[in-house]
PDB file of C-alpha atoms in Angstrom:
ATOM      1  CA  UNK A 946       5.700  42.140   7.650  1.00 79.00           C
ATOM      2  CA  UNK A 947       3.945  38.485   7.389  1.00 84.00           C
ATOM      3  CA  UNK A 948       6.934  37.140   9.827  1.00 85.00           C
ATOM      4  CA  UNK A 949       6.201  39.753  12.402  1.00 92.00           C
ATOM      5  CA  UNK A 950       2.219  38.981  11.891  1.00 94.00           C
ATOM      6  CA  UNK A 951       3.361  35.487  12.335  1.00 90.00           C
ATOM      7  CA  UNK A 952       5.428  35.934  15.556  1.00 91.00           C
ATOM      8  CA  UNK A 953       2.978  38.156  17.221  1.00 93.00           C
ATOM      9  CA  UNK A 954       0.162  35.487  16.730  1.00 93.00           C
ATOM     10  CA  UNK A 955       2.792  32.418  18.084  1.00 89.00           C
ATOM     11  CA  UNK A 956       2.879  34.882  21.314  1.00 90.00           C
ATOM     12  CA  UNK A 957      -0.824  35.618  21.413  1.00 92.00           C
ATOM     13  CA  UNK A 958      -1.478  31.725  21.268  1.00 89.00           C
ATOM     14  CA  UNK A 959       1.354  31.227  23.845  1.00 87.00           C
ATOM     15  CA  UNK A 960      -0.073  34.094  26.110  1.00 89.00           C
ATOM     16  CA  UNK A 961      -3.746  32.497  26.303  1.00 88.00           C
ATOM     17  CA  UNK A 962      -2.386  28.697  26.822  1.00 85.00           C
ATOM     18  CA  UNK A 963       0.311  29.183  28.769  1.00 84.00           C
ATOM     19  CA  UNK A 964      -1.897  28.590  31.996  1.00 84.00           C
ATOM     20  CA  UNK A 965      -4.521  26.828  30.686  1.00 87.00           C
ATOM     21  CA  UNK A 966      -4.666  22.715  32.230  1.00 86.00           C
ATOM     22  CA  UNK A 967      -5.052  19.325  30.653  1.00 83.00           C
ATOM     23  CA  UNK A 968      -8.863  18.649  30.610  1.00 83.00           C
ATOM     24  CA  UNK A 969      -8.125  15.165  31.407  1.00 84.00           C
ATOM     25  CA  UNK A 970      -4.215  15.060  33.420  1.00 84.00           C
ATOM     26  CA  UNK A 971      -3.028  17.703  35.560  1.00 86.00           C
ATOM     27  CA  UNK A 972      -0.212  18.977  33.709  1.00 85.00           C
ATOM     28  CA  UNK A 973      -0.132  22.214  31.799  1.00 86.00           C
ATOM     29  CA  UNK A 974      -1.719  21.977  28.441  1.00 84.00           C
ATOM     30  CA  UNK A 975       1.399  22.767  26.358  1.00 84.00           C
ATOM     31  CA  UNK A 976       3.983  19.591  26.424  1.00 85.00           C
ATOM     32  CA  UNK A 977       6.744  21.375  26.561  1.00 85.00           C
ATOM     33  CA  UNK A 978       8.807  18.275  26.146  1.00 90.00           C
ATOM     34  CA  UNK A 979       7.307  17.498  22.772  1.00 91.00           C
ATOM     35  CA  UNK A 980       8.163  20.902  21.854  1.00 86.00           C
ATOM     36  CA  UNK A 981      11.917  20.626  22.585  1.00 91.00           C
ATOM     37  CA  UNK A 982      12.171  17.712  20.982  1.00 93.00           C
ATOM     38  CA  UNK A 983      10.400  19.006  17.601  1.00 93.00           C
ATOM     39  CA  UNK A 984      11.544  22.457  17.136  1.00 91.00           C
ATOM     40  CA  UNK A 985      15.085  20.954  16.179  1.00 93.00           C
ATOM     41  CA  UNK A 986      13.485  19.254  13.409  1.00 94.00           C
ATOM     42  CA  UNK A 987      11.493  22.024  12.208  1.00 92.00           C
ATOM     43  CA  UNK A 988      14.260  23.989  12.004  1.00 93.00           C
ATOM     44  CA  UNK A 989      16.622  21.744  10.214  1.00 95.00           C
ATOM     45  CA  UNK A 990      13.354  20.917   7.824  1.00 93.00           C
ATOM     46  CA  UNK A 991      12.897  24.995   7.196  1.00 93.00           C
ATOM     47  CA  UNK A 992      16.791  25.173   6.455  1.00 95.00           C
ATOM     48  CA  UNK A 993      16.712  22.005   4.329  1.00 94.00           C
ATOM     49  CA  UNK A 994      13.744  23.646   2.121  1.00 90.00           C
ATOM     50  CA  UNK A 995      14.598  26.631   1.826  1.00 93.00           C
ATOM     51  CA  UNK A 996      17.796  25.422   0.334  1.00 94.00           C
ATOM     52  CA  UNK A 997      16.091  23.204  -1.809  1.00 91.00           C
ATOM     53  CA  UNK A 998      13.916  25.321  -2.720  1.00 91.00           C
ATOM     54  CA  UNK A 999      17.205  27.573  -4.412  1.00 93.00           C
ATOM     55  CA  UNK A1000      18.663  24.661  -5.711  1.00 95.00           C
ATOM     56  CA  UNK A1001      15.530  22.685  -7.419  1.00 93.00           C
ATOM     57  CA  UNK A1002      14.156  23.910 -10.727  1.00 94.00           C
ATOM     58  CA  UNK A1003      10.225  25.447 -10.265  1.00 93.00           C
ATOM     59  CA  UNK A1004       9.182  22.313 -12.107  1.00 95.00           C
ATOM     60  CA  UNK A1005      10.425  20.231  -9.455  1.00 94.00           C
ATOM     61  CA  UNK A1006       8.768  21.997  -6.723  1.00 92.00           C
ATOM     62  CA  UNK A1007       5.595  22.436  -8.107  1.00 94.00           C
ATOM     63  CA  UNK A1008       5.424  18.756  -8.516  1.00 95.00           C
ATOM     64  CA  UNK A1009       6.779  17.416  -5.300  1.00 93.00           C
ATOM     65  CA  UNK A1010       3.797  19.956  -3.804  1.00 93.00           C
ATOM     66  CA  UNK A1011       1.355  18.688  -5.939  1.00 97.00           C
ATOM     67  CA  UNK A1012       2.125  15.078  -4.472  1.00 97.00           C
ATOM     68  CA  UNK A1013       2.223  16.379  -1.579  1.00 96.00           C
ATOM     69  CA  UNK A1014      -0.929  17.640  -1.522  1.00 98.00           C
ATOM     70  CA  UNK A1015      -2.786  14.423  -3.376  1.00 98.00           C
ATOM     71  CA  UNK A1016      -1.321  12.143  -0.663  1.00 98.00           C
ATOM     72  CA  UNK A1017      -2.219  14.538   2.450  1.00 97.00           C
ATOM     73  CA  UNK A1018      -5.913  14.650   0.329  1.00 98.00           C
ATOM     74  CA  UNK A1019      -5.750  10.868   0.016  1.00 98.00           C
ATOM     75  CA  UNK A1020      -5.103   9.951   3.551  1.00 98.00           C
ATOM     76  CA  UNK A1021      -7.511  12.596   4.535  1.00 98.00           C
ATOM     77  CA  UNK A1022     -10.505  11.283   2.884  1.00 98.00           C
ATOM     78  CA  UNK A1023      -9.626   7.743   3.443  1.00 97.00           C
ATOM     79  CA  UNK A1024      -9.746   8.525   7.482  1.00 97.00           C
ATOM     80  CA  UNK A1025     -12.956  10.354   7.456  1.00 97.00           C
ATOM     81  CA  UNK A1026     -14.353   7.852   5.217  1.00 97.00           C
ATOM     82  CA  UNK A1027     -13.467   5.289   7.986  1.00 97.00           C
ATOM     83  CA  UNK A1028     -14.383   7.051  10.735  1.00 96.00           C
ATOM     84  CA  UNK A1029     -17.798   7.879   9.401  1.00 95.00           C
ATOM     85  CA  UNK A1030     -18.651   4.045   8.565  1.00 95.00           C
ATOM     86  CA  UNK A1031     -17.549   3.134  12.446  1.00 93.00           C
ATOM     87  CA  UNK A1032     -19.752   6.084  14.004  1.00 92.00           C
ATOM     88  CA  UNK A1033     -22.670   5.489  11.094  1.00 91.00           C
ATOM     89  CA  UNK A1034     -22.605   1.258  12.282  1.00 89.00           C
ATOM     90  CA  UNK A1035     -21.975   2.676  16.217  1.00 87.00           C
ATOM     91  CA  UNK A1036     -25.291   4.618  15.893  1.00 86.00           C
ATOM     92  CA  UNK A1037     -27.086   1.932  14.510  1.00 84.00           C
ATOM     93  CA  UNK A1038     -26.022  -0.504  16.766  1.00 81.00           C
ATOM     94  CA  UNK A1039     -26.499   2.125  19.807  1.00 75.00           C
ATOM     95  CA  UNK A1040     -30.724   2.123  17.920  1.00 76.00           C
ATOM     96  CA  UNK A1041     -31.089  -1.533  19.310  1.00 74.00           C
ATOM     97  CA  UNK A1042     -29.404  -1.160  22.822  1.00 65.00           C
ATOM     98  CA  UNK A1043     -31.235  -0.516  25.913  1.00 60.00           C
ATOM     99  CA  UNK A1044     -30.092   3.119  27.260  1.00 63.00           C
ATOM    100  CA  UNK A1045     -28.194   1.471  30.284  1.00 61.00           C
ATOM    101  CA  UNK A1046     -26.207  -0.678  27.591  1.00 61.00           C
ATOM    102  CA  UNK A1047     -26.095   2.368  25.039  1.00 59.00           C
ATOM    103  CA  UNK A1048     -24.079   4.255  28.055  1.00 59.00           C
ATOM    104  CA  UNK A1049     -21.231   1.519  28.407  1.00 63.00           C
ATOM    105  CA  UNK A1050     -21.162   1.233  24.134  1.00 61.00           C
ATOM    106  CA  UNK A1051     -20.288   4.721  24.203  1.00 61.00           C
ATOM    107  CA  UNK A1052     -18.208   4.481  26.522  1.00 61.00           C
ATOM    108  CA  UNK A1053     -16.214   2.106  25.422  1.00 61.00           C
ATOM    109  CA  UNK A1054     -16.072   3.288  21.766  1.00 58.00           C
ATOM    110  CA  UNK A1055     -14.664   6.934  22.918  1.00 55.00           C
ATOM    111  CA  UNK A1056     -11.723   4.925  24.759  1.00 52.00           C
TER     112      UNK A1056
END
C-alpha cells in the first residue's frame, strides 16, 4: 500500500513539473540528464541496503543510522549557523550603505 502511495505521488509531482520552465534558463525545470545519471545509483544503493540490511545484526543498523543522523544534524547546524552570521554581518553592513550602494551589495551577495 505505502509503495503504491509512493508511486502515485512520484507521478503527481511529475504531472505538475513536467512543463513547468527554469525561472532563470530556458530549459525545462526537470534535468533530465541528472536524473539518468542518478537513478543507477539509487538503485544499486536500495539493492545494496536492503541486502545489508538482511545480513547486518539490528545493532549494527541502528548505530550506523544513529551516525547517520548526528553527522546529517552536524553539518546541518554548522551551515545555518554560517549562513546566518554572513546574512546577520550583510544586514548590518547593508544599515551603513546608501540605498544606490545597498542595491549592488545585494546584488552581489545573491551571486
Amino acid at each position: 500500500m505505502s509503495k503504491s502511495t509512493i508511486l502515485g505521488v512520484a507521478y503527481g509531482g511529475y504531472a505538475v513539473n513536467y512543463s513547468r520552465k527554469h525561472p532563470l534558463v530556458d530549459r525545462p525545470l526537470i534535468n533530465y540528464n541528472i536524473a539518468l545519471l542518478l537513478q543507477p545509483m539509487i538503485l544499486l544503493g536500495t539493492i545494496l541496503g536492503v541486502t545489508l540490511n538482511t545480513i547486518l545484526p539490528d545493532i549494527f543498523i541502528s548505530i550506523l543510522l544513529v551516525v547517520l543522523l548526528v553527522t546529517v544534524s552536524y553539518r546541518s547546524i554548522s551551515k545555518g549557523l554560517r549562513q546566518y552570521k554572513e546574512e546577520t554581518a550583510a544586514m548590518e553592513a547593508a544599515k551603513t550603505l546608501d540605498p544606490p550602494d545597498l542595491q549592488e551589495k545585494l546584488l552581489i551577495t545573491r551571486a
